[in-house]
CSV table of C-alpha atoms in Angstrom, one decimal:
chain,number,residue,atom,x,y,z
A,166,UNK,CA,31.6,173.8,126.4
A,167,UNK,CA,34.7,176.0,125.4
A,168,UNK,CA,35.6,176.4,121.6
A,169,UNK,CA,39.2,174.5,122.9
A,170,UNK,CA,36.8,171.7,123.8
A,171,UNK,CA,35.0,171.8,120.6
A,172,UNK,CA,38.0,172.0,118.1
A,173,UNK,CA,39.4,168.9,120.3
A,174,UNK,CA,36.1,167.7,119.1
A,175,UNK,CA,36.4,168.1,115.6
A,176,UNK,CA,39.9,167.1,115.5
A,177,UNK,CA,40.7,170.2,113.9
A,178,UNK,CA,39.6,169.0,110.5
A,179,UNK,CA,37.5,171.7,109.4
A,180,UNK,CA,40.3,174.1,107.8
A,181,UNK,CA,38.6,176.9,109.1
A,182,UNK,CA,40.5,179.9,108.9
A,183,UNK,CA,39.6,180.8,112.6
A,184,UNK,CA,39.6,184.7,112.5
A,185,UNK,CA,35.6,184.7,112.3
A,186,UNK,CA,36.1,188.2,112.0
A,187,UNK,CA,37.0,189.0,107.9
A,188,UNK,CA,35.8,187.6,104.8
A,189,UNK,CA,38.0,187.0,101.9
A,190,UNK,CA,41.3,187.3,102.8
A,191,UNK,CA,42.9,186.6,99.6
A,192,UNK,CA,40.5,188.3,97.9
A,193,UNK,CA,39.2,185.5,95.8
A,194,UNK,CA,36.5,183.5,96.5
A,195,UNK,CA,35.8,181.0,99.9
A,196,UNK,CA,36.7,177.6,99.6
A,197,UNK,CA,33.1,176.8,100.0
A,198,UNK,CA,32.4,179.5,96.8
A,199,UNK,CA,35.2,178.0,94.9
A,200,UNK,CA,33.5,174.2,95.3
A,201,UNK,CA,30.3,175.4,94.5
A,202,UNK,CA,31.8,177.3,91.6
A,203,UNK,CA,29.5,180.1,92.3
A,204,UNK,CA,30.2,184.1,93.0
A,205,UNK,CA,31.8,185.1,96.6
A,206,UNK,CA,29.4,187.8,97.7
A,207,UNK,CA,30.9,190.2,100.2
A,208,UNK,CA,28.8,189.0,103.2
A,209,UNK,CA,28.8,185.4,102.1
A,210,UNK,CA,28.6,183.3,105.5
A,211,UNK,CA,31.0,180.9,105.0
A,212,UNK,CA,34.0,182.5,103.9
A,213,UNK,CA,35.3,183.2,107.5
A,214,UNK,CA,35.4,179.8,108.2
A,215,UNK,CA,36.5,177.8,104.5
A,216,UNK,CA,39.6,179.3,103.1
A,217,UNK,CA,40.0,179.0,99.8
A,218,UNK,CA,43.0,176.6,100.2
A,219,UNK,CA,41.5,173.4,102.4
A,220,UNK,CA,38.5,174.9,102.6
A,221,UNK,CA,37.1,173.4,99.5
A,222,UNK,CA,37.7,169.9,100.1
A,223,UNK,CA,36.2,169.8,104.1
A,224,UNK,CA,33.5,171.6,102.7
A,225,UNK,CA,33.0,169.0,99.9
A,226,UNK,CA,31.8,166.1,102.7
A,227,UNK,CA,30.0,169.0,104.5
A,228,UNK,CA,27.9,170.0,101.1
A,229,UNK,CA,27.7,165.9,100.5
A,230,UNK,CA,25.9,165.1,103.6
A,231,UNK,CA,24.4,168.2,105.1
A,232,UNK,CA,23.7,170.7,101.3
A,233,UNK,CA,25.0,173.9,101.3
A,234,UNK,CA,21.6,175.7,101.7
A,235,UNK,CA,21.1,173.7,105.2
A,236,UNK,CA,24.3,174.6,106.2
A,237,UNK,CA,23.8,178.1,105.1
A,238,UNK,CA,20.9,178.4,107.0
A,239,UNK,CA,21.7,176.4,110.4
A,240,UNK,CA,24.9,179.0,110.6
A,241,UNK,CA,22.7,181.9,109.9
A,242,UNK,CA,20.7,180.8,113.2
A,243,UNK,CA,23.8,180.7,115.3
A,244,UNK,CA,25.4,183.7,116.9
A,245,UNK,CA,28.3,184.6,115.4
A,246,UNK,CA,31.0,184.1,117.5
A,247,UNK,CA,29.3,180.5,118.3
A,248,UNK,CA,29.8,179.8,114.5
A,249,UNK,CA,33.4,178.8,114.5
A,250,UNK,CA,32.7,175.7,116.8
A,251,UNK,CA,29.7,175.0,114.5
A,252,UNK,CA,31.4,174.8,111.6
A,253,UNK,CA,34.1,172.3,113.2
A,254,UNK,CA,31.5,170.1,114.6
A,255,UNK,CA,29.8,170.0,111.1
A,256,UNK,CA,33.0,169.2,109.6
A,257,UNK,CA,33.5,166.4,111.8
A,258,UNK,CA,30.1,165.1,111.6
A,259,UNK,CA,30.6,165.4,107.8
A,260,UNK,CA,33.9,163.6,107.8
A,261,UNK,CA,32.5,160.9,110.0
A,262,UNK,CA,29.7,160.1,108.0
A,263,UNK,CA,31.3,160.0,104.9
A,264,UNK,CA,33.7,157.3,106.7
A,265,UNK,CA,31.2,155.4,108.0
A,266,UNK,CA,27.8,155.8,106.3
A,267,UNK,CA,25.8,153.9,108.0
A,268,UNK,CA,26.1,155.2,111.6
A,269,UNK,CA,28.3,158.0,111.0
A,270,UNK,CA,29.2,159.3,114.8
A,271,UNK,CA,26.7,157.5,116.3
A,272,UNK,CA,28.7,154.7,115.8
A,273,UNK,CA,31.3,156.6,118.1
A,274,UNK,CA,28.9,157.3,120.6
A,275,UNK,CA,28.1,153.4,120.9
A,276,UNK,CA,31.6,152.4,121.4
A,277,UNK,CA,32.4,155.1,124.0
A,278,UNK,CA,29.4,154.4,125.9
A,279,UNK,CA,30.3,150.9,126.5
A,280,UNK,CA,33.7,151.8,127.4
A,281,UNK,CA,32.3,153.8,129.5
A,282,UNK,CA,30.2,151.5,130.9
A,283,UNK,CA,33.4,149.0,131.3
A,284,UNK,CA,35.8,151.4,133.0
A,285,UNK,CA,32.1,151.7,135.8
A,286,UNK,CA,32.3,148.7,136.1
A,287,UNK,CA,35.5,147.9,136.7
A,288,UNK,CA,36.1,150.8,138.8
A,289,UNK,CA,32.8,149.6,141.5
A,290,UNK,CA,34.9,146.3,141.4
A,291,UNK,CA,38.1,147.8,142.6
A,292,UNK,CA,36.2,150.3,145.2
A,293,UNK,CA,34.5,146.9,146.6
A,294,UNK,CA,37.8,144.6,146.2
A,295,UNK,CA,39.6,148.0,148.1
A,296,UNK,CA,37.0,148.1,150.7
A,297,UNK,CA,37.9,144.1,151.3
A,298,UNK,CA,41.4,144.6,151.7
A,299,UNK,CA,40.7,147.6,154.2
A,300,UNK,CA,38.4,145.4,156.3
A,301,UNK,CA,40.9,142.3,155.7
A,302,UNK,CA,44.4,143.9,156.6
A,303,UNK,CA,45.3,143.1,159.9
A,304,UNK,CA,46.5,146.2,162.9
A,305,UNK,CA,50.0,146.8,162.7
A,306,UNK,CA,52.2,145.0,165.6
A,307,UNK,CA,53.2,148.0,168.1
A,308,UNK,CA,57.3,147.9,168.2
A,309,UNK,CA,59.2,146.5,170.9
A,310,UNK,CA,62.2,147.0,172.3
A,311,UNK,CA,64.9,145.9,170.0
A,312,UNK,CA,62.8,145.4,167.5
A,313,UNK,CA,63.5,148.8,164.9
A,314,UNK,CA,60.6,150.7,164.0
A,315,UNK,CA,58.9,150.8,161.1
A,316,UNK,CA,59.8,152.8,158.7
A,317,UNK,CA,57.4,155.4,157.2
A,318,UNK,CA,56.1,154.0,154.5
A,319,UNK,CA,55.4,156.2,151.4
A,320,UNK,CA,53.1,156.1,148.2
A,321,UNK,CA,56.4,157.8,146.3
A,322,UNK,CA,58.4,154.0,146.9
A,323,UNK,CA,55.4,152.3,145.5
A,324,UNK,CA,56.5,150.3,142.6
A,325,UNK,CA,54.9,151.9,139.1
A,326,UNK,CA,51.5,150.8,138.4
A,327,UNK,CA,51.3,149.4,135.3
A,328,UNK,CA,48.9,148.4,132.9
A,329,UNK,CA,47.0,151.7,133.5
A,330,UNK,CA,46.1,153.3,130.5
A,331,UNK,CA,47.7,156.4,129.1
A,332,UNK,CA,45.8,159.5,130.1
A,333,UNK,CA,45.8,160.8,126.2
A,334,UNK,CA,42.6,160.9,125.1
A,335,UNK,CA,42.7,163.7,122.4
A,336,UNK,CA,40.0,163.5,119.9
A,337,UNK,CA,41.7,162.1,116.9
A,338,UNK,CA,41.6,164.0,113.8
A,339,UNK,CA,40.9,160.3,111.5
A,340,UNK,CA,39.3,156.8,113.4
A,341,UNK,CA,38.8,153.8,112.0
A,342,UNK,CA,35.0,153.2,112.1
A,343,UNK,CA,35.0,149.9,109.7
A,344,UNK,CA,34.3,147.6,112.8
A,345,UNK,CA,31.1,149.6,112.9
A,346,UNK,CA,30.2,147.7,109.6
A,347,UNK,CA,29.2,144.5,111.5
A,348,UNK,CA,25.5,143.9,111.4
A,349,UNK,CA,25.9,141.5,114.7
A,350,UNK,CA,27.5,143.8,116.7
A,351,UNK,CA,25.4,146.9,115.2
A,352,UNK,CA,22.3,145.0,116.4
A,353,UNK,CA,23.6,144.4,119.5
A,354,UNK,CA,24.4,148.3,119.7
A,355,UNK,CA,21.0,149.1,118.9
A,356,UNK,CA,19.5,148.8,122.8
A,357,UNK,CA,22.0,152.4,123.4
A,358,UNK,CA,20.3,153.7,120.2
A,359,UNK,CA,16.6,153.4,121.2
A,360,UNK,CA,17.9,154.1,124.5
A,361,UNK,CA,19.1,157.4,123.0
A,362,UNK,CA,16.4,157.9,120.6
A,363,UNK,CA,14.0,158.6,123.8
A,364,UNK,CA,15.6,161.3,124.9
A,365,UNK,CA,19.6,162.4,123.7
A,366,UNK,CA,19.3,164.8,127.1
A,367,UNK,CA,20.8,161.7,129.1
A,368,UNK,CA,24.3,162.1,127.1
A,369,UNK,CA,24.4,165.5,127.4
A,370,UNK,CA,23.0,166.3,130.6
A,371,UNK,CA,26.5,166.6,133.1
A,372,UNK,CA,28.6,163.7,133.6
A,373,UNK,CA,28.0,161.8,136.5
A,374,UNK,CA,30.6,161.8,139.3
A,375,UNK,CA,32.8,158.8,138.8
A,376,UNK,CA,34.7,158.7,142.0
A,377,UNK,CA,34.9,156.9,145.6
A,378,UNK,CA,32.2,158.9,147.0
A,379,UNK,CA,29.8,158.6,143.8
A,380,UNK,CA,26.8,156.8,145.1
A,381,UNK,CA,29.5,154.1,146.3
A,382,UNK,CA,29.6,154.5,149.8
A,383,UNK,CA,26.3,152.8,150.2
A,384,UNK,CA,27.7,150.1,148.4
A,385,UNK,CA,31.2,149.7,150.0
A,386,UNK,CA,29.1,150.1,153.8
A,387,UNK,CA,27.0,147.1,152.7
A,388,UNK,CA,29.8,145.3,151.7
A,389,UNK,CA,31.7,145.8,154.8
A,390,UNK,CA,28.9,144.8,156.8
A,391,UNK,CA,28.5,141.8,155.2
A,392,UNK,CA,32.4,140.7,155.5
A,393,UNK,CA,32.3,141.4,159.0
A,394,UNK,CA,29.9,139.3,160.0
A,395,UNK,CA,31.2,136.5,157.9
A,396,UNK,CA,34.5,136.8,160.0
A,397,UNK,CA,32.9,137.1,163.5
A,398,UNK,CA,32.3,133.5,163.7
A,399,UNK,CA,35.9,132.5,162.9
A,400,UNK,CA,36.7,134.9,165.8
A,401,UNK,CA,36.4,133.2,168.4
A,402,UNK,CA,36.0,134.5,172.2
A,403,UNK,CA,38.7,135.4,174.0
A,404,UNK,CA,38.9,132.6,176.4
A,405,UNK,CA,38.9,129.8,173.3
A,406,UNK,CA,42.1,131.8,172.6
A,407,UNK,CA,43.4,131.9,175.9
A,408,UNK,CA,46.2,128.7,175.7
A,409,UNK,CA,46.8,129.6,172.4
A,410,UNK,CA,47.4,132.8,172.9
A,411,UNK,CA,50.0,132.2,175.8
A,412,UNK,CA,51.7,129.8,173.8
A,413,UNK,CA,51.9,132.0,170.7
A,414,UNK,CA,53.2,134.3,172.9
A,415,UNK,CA,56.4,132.9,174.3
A,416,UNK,CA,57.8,131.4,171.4
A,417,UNK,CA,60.4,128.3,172.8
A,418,UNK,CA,62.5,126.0,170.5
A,419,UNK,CA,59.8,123.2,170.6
A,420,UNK,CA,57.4,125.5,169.0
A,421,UNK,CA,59.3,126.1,166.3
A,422,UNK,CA,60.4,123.2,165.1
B,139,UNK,CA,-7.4,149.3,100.0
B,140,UNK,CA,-5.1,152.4,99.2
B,141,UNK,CA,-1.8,152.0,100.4
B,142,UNK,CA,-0.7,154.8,103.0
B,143,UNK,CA,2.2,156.7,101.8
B,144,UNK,CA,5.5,157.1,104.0
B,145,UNK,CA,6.5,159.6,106.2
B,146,UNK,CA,8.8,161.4,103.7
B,147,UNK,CA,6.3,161.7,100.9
B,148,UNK,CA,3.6,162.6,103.3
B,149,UNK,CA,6.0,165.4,104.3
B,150,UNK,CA,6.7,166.1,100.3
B,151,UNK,CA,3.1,166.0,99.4
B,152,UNK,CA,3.9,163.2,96.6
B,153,UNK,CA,2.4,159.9,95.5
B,154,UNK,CA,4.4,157.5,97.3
B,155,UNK,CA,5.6,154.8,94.7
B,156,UNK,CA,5.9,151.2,95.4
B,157,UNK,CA,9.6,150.7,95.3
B,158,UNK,CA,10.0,154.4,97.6
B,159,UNK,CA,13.6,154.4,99.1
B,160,UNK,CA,12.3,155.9,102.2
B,161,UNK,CA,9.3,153.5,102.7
B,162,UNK,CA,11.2,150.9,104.8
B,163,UNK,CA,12.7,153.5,106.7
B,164,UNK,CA,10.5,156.4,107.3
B,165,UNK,CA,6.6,154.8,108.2
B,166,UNK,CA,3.9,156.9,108.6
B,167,UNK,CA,3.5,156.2,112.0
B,168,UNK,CA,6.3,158.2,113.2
B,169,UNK,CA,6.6,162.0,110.7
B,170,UNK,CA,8.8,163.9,113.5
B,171,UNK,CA,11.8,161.2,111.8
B,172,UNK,CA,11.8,162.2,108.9
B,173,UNK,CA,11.0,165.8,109.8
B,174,UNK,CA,14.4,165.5,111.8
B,175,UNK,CA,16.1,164.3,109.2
B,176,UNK,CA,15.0,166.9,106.4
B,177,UNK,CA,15.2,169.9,108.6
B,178,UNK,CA,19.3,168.9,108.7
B,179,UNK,CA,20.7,167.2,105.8
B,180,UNK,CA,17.4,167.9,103.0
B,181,UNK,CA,15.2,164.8,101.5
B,182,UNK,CA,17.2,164.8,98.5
B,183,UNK,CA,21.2,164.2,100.6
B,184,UNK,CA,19.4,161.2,102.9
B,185,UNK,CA,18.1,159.6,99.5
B,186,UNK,CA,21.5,159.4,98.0
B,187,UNK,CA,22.9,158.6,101.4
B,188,UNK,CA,20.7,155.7,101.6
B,189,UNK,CA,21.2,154.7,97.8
B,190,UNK,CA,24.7,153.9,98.6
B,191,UNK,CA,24.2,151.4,101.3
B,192,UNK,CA,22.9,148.5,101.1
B,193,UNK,CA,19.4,147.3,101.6
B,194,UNK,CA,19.6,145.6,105.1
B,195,UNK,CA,21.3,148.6,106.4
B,196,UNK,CA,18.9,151.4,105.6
B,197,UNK,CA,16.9,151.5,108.4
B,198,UNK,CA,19.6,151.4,111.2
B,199,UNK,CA,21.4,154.4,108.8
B,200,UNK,CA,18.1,156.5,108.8
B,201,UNK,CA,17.8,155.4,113.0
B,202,UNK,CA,21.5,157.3,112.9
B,203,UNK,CA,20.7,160.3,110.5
B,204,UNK,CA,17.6,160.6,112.7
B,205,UNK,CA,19.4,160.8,115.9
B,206,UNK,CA,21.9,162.9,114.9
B,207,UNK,CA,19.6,165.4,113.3
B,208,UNK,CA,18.0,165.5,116.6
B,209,UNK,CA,21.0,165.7,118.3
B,210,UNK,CA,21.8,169.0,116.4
B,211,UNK,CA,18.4,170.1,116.4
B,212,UNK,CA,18.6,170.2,120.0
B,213,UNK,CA,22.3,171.7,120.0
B,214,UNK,CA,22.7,173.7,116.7
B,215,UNK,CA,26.5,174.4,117.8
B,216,UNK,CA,27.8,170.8,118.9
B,217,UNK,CA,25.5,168.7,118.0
B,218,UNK,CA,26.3,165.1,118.7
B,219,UNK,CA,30.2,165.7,119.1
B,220,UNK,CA,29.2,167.5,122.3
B,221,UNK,CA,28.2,164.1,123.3
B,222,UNK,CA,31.4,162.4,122.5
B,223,UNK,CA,33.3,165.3,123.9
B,224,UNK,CA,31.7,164.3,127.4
B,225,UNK,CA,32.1,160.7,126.9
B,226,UNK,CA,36.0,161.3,126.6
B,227,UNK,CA,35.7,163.5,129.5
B,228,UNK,CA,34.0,160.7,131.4
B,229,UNK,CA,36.6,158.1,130.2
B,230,UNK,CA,39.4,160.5,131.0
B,231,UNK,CA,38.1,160.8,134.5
B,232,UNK,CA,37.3,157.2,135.2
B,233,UNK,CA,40.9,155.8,134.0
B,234,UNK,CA,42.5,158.5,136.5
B,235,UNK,CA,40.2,157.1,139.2
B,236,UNK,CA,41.0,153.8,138.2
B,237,UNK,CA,45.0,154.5,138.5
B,238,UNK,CA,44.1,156.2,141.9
B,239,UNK,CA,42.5,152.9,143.5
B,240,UNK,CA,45.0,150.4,141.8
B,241,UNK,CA,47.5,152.5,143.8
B,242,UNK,CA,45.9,152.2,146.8
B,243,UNK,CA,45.0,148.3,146.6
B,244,UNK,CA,48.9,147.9,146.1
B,245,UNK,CA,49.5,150.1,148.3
B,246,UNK,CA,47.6,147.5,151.0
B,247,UNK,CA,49.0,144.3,149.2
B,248,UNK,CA,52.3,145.9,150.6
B,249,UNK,CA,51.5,146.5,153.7
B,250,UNK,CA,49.9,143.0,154.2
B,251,UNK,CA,53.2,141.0,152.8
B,252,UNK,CA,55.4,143.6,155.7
B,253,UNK,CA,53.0,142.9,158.7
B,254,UNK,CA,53.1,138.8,157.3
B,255,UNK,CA,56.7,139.1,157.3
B,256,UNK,CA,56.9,141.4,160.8
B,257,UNK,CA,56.2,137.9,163.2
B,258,UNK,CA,58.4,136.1,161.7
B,259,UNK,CA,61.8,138.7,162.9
B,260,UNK,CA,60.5,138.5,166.0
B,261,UNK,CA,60.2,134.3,166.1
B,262,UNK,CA,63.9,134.9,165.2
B,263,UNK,CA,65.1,137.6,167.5
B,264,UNK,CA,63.2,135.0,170.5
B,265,UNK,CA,65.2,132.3,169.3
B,266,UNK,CA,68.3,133.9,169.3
B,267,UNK,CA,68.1,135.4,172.3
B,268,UNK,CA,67.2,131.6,173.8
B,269,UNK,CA,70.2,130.3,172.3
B,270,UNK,CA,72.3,132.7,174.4
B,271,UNK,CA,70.7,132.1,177.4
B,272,UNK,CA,71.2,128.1,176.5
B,273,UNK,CA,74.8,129.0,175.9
B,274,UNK,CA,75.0,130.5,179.1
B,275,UNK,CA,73.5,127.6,181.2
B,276,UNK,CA,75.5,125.1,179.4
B,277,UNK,CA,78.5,126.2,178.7
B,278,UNK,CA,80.1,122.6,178.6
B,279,UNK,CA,77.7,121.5,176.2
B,280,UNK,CA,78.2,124.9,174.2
B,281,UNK,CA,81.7,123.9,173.9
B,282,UNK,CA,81.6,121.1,172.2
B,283,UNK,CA,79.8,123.0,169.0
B,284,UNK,CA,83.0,125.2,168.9
């Protein structure tokens, strides 16, 4: 995962100075120093990434929830050009469980799962209900003479498609987790926690392809099976159609009254 | 019958009182929770944590301290907001494919209302070129329409 990718991820609310590379800049002591009103030693290993300025008040939640001494130690185990990104992601987890104390990001993680489980599923109904309309649409009538051609017809004259939503999915820098308060609906969540609880591998492992070809061609092949041979009957053989098909094809007045 | 103490005072080496915050939440049956949960954010931040929230809420706040101290055991870097990272990622991608196959299915509602309306110009063109060919073999009768 990149660091842009992180810091989208925490929403940019650390207040993280984002050298990594000097200490005090000011010269006085880290916003994290300052809050815990102790001295700035030279190597301390948070003042690269609390500034005396903001620095003090992310790193309020962050001592709140997590202690300085954890966090002290669980940066001292990262590398150090990794510990930008950990700072911001403990700075959002921080902020998220201070606005939401019970479930913290977890509640998050519930919501976005089911809306990702919602866009699946309405996304294998619109690959089955497009694989209908392909097997549905009758061949095009050749042209003939007199008749003009057919213009080409483009997907740039296709009306705008609307009711899509907007592709802007930034990680916002404040949510509003109260609906998360709910014990019915938190209950309800819980089957995605346990699910989680065996093994958090299955949200991180790589995202599964969400596309046309995704495991859905088996799907859409069965589903075209199955339409045709529900419309073989109502074709009949081509003799049934035989008078029919010679009076449908020299239209006269009397037919069309 | 001595009463087993919880996970978190096993894990503390103390005499588990009867009114223990963590009791409810942390049972002896399961120490890697609490383990989890101590390596991370410290016994002493998940008691006040769970002091502020009330009592039928506890255990589903230690379930989510516990997962997300997993969580960042596992990734010390990202943690759990690597997960939500890839679950925008994954909604991102599945409202573009979305817009693509909306597209295409009005793409074919299109197409379906021109070939619908394509029979119908040609009904008209026949007609037409029948009325002609009446006009021509009755031109009497023709004449009294004009």
């Amino acid at each position: 995962m990149s660091a842009s990718t992180s810091r989208r991820g925490g929403g940019g609310s650390s207040g993280a100075s984002g050298s990594g590379t000097k200490g005090r800049g000011s010269g006085g002591p880290c916003g994290a120093c300052k809050f815990l009103r102790r001295k700035c030693a030279p190597g301390c290993v948070f003042a690269p990434y609390f500034d005396p300025d903001q620095g003090a008040t992310y790193f309020a939640s962050v001592h709140k929830v997590f202690g300085a001494s954890n966090v002290g130690k669980l940066l001292s185990k990262i590398p150090a050009h990794k510990r930008l990104d950990a700072v911001i992601t403990i700075c959002y987890e921080a902020q998220a469980r201070m606005k939401d104390p019970v479930y913290g990001c977890v509640g998050q993680i519930c919501t976005l799962q089911q809306q990702v489980l919602a866009l699946q599923a309405e996304l294998s109904f619109l690959q089955n209900h497009l694989a209908t309309m392909e097997i549905r649409q009758p061949p095009p009538i050749p042209p003939t003479q007199g008749v003009p051609t057919s213009t080409v017809f483009s997907v740039a004259d296709l009306p705008t498609v609307v009711g899509v939503a907007p592709a802007t999915l930034s990680m916002p820098t404040t949510f509003d987790l109260s609906s998360h308060f709910d014990p019915a609906t938190a209950q309800a969540s819980w089957a995605v926690y346990q699910r989680a609880m065996m093994d958090p591998r299955q949200y991180m492992a790589v995202a599964s392809p969400i596309g046309p070809t995704a495991g859905g061609g088996v799907d859409l092949q069965t589903v075209a099976r199955e339409l045709i041979n529900r419309h073989v009957p109502l074709q009949a053989p081509p003799q049934a159609f035989g008078s029919n098909a010679a009076s449908m094809s020299a239209p006269s007045l009397s037919s069309s009254k | 019958m001595i009463s087993e103490r919880c996970a978190a005072c096993k894990n503390q080496r103390r005499k588990c009182p009867s009114d223990c915050i963590f009791s409810p939440c942390f049972p002896a049956n399961d120490p890697q929770k609490f383990a989890c949960v101590h390596k991370i954010y410290g016994g002493s931040n998940v008691g006040k944590m769970l002091q502020g929230i009330p009592t039928y809420l506890r255990e589903q706040a230690a379930n989510a301290l516990y997962l997300e101290a997993k969580w960042r055991i596992h990734d010390p870097v990202y943690g759990c907001v690597g997960i939500i990272s890839s679950l925008y990622e994954q909604i991102q991608n599945a409202e573009i494919e979305l817009a693509k196959i909306q597209t295409q299915i009005t793409f074919y509602k299109l197409q379906t209302q021109r070939v619908e309306a394509e029979p119908n110009s040609e009904v008209l063109q026949a007609q037409s070129s029948n009325m002609e060919q009446f006009e021509w073999d009755n031109p009497t009768i023709a004449s009294w329409f004009n």
